[in-house]
Coordinates of C-alpha atoms and ligand atoms in Angstrom, one line a residue:
X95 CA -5.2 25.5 -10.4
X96 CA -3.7 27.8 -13.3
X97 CA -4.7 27.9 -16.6
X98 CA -2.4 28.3 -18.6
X99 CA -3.4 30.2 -22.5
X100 CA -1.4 31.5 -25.2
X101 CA -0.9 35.2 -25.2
X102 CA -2.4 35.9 -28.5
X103 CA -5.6 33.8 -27.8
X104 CA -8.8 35.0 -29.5
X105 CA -11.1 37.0 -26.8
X106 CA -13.9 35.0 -28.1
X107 CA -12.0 31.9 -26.5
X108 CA -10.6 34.1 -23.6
X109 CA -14.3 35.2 -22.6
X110 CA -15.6 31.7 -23.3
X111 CA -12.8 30.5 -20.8
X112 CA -14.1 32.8 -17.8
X113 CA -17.9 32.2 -18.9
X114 CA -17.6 28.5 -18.0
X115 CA -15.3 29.4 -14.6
X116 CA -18.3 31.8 -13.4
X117 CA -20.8 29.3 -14.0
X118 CA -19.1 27.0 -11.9
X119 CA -18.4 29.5 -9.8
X120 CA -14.8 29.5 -9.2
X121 CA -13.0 33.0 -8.4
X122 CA -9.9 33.9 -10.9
X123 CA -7.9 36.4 -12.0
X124 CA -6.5 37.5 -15.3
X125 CA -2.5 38.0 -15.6
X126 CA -0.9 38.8 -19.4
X127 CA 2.6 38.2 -19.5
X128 CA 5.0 38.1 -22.5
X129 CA 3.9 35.1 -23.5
X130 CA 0.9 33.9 -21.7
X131 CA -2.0 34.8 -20.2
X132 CA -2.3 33.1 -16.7
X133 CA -5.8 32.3 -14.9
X134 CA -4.9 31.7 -11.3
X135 CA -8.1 29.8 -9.9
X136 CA -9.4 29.3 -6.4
X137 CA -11.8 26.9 -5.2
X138 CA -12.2 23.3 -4.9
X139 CA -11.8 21.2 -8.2
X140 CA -11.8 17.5 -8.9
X141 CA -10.1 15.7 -11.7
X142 CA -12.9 16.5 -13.6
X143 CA -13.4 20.2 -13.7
X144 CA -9.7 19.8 -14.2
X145 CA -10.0 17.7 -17.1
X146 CA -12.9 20.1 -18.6
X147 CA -10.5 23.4 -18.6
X148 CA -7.7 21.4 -20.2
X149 CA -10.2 20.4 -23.2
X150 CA -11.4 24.3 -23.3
X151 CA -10.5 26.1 -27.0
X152 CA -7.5 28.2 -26.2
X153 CA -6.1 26.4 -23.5
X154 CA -2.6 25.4 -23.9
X155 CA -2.5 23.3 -20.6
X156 CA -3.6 23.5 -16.6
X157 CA -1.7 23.1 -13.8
X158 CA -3.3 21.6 -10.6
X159 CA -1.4 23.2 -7.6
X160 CA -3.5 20.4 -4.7
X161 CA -3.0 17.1 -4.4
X162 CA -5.4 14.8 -5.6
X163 CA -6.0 13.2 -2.3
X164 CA -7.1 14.5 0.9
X165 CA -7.9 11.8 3.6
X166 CA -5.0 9.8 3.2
X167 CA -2.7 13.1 4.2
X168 CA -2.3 14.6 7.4
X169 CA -3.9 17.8 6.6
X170 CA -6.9 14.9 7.7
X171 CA -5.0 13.9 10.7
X172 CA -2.0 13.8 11.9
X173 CA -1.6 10.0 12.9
X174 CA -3.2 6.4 12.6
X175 CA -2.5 3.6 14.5
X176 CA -4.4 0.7 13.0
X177 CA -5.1 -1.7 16.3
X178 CA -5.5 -5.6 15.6
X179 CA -6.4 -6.1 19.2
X180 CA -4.7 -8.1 21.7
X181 CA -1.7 -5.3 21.8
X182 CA -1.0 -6.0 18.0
X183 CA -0.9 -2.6 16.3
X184 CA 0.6 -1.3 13.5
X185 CA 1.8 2.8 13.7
X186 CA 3.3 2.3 17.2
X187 CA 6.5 1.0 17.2
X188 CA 7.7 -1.6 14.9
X189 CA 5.7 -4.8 13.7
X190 CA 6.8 -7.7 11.9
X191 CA 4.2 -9.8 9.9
X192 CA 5.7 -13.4 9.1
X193 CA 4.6 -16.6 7.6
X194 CA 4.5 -18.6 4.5
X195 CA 3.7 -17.5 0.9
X196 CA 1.3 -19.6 0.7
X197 CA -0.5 -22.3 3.4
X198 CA 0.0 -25.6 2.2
X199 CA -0.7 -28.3 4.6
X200 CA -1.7 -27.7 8.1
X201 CA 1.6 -29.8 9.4
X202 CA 3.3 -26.6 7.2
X203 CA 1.7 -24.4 8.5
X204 CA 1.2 -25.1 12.0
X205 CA 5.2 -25.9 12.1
X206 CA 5.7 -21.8 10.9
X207 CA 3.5 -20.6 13.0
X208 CA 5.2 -22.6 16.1
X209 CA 8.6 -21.2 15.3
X210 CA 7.1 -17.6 14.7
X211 CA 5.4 -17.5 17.4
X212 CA 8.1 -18.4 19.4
X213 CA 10.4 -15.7 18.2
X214 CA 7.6 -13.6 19.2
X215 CA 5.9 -12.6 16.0
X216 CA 2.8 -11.5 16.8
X217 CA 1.0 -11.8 13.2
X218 CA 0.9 -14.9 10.5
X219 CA 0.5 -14.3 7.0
X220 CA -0.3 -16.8 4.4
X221 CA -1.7 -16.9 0.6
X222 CA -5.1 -18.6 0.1
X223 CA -6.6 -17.6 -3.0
X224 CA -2.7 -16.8 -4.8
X225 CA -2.8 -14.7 -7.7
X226 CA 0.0 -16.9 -10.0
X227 CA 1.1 -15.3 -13.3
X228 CA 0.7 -19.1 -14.8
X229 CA -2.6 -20.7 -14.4
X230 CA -0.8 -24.3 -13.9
X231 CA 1.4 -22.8 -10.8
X232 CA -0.1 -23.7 -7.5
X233 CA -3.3 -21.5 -7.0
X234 CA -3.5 -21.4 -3.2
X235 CA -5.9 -24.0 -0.8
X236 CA -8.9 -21.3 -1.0
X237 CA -11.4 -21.4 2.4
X238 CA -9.6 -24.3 3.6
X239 CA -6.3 -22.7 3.7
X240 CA -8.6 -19.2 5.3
X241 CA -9.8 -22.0 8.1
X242 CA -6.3 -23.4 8.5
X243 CA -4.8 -20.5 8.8
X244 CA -6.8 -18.9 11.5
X245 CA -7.0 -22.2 13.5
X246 CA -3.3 -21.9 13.6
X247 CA -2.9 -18.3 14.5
X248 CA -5.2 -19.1 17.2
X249 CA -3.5 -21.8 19.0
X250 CA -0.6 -19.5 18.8
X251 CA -2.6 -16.1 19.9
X252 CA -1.4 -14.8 16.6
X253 CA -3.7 -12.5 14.0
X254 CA -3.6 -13.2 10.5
X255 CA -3.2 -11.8 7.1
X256 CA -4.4 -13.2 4.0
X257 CA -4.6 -11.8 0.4
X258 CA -8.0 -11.1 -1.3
X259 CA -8.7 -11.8 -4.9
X260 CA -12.5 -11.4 -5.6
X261 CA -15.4 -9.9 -4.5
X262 CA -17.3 -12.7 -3.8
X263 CA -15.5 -14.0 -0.8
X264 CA -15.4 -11.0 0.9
X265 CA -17.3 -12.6 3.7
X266 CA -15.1 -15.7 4.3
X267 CA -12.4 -13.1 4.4
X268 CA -14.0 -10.8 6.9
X269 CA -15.2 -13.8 8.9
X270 CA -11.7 -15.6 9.1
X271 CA -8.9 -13.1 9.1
X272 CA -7.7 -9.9 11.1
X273 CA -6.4 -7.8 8.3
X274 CA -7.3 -8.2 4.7
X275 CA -4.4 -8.3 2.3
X276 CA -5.3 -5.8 -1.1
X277 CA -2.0 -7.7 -3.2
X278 CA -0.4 -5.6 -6.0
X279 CA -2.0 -6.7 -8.7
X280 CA -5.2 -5.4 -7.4
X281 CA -4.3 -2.4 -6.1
X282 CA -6.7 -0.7 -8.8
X283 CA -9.5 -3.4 -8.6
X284 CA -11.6 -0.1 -7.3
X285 CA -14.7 -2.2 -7.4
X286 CA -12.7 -4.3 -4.8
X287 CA -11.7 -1.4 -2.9
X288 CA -15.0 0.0 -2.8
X289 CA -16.6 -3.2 -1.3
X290 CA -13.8 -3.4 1.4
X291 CA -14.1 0.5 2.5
X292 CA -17.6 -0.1 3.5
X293 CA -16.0 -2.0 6.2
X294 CA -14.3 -1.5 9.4
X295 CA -12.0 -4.1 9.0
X296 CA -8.1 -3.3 8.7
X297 CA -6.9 -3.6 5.3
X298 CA -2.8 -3.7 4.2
X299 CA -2.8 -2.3 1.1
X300 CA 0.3 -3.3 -1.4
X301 CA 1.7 -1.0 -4.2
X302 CA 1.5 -2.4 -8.1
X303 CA 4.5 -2.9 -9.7
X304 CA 3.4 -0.2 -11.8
X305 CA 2.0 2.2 -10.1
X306 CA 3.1 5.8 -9.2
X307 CA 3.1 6.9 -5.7
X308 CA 0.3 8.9 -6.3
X309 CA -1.6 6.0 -7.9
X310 CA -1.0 4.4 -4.8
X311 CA -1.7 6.4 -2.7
X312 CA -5.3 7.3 -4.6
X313 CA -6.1 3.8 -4.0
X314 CA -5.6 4.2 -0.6
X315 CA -7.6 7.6 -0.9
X316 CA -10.8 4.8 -2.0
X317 CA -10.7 2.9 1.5
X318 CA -10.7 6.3 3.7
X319 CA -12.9 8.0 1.4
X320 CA -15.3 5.1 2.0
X321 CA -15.3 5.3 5.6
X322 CA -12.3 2.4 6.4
X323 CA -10.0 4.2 8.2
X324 CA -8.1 1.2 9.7
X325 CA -5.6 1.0 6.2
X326 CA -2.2 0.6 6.0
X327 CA 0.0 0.9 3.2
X328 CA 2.8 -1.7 2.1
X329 CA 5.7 -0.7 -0.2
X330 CA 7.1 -3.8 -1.9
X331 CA 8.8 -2.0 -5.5
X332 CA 7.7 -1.4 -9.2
X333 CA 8.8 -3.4 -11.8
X334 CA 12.1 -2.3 -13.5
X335 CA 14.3 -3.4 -16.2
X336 CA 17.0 -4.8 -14.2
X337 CA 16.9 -8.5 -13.6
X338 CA 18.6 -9.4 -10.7
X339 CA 16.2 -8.6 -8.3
X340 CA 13.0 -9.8 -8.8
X341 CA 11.0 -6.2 -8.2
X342 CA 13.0 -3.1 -7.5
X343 CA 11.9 -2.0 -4.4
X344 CA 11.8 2.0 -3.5
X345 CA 12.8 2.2 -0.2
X346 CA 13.2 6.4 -0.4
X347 CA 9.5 6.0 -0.5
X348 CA 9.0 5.2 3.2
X349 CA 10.2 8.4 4.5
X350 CA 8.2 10.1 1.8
X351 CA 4.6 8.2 3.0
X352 CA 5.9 9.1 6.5
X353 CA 6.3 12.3 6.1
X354 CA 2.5 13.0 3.6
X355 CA 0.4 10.5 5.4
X356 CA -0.8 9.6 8.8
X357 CA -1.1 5.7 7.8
X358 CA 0.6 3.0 9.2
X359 CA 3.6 2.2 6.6
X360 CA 5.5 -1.5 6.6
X361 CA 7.5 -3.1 4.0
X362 CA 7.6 -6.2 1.8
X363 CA 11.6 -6.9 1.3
X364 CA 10.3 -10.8 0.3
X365 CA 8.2 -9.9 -3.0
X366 CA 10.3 -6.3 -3.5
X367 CA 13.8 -8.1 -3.3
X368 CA 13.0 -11.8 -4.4
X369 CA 16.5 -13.0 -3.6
X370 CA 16.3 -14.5 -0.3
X371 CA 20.3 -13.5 0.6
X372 CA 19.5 -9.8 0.4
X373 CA 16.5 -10.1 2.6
X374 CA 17.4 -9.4 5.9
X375 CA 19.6 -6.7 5.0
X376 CA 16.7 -4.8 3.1
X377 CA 14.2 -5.6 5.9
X378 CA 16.5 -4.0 8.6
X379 CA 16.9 -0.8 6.5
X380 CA 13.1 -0.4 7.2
X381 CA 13.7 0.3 10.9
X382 CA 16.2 2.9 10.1
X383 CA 13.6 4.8 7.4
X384 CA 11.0 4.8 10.1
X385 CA 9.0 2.3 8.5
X386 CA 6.6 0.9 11.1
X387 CA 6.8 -2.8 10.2
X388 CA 8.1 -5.4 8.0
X389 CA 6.5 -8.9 6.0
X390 CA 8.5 -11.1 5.8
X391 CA 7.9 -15.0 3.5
X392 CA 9.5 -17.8 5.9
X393 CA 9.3 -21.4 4.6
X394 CA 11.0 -24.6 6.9
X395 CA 11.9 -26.1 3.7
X396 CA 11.9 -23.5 1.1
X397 CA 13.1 -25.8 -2.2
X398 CA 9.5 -27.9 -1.3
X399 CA 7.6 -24.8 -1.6
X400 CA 4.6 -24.2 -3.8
X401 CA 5.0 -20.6 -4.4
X402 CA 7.8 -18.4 -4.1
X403 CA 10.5 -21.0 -1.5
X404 CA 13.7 -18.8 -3.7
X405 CA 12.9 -15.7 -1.6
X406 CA 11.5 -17.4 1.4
X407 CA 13.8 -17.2 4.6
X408 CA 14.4 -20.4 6.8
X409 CA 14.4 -20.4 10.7
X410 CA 17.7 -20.1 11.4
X411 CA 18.0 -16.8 8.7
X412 CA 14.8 -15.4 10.1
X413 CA 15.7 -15.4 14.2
X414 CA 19.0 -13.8 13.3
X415 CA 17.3 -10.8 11.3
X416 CA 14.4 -10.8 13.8
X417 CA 17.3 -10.0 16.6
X418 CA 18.5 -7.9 14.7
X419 CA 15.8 -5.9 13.8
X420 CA 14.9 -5.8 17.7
X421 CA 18.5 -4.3 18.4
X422 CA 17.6 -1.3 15.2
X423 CA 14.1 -0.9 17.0
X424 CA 15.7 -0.2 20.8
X425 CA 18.5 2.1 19.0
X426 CA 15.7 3.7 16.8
X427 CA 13.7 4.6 20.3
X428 CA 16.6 5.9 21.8
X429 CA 17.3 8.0 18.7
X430 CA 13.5 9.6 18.7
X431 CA 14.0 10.2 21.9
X432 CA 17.0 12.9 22.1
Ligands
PEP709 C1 1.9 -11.7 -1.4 O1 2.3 -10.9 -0.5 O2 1.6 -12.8 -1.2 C2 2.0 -11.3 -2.9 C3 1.6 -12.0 -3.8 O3 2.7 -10.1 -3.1 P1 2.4 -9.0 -4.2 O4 1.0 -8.8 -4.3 O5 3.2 -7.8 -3.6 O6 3.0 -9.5 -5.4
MN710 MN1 5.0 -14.8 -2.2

């Protein structure tokens, strides 16, 4: 880090300044220039000792040079394949999670999963416990859509997804599905993210809608830090002030996640789009960007669904983006190969 003081600062301050780096024991250097006097520092800092320095008398500001994460980047390792089992795994080649937004009914569900499976989509998602912005909006079938939707997957030899929204069904989710789904809007539930890095279960974690990249990828930092390696990160857009789609989704991101972190990286065109038409396209981009999967919402009758049927794909739209997708993949292999 540099801290950054004015040149004329009092020595008073100035000695005060290197006092509290000694004690902390921190090497640094003095440079006056015109203006400033400049404290290049060496050593290990958190956001803390940062934080202390910038509320120092004198100090006109401090500039961290590290990142604020470590574990998530490859100067931790260079590559992570998160393995589901059964061949499913996510950082090797390209892997397409499918389903509906939410399960509904079994005879729903079991006729998504049937088509999916079909295709040869090898992993079924499905709300359970949906976070709704309106409390009268359908709120998901809670441990009965969990049991459903595993009961499905198996009869299919799919895995599953499902989203978590509190604590304190951590167990059902552990017990009932293959990788836990951390949605947006708890992305900075750390209490949440604590619980779920004591365990070696995958987790797909999604960006908020407001969150930086670096806020994302700090939450991410809480799963490693905590010992759950098996994470992978989901890009699916910020909120922006343009209507027409419903999030805007920042597809230059993937390359950038590819290229900091070892982690597993898919995309969510479904929630980051929101305008089924658009879908496909957006989902196929992924394979060019080197995204290592996509999750797609699929309804068989999306103006009957209970949650989010405008952006959900039907069977027909799906098999035609999932060949094409297939086609990218092969050309993509090709490509890395030369
Ligand atoms: C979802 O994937 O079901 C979902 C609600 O998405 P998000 O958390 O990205 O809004
Ligand atoms: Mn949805």
């Amino acid at each position: 880090m540099i801290i950054v003081l004015n040149k004329g600062i009092e020595q008073k301050l100035l000695r005060n300044v290197t006092k509290v780096l000694r004690t902390n024991g921190f090497s640094y250097s003095i440079l006056k220039g015109a203006k400033y006097v400049l404290i290049p520092v060496i050593g290990d800092f958190t956001t803390e000792d940062v934080g202390r320095f910038r509320a120092l008398p004198g100090v006109k500001k401090v500039l961290r040079i590290s990142d604020p994460y470590y574990f998530v980047t490859k100067e931790y390792r260079e590559h992570t394949v998160v393995d589901i089992g059964d061949g499913v795994r996510f950082g090797e080649g390209f892997t397409v999670i499918a389903g509906p937004c939410s399960v509904e009914s079994e005879e729903s569900i079991m006729t998504i999963a049937s088509f999916l499976s079909e295709q040869g989509v090898r992993v079924l998602r499905g709300g359970t416990f949906k976070l709704r912005s309106s409390p009268y909006s359908f709120q998901g079938m809670g441990i009965e859509g969990l049991r459903l939707l595993r009961a499905v997957a198996q009869k299919f030899g799919m895995k599953t997804v499902s989203e978590i929204s509190d604590i304190r069904t951590l167990d059902r989710f552990l017990e009932y599905v293959d990788i836990v789904q951390i949605g947006a809007r708890n992305m900075q539930n750390y209490a949440l993210l604590k619980e779920l890095s004591k365990t070696n279960k995958p987790v797909m974690i999604k960006r908020s809608p407001a969150a930086t990249i670096e806020e994302f990828l700090l939450s991410a930092e809480y799963l490693l830090n905590g010992g759950n390696e098996q994470i992978i990160l989901c890009e699916r857009g910020v909120r922006s002030f343009d209507s027409v789609f419903r999030n805007d989704i920042n597809m230059a991101a993937i390359p950038h996640y590819k290229h900091l972190s070892h982690l597993p990286v898919i995309v969510d065109p479904s929630h980051g789009v929101g305008v089924s038409r658009y879908i496909p396209a957006v989902a196929e981009s992924a394979v060019t960007l080197g995204a290592d999967g996509v999750m797609i919402e699929i309804h068989n009758d999306p103006p009957a669904a209970l949650s989010d049927g405008f952006q959900a794909l039907v069977p027909e739209e799906f098999s035609r983006m999932y060949r094409r997708i297939n086609r990218l993949v092969a050309f993509r292999n090709e490509a890395d190969d030369e």
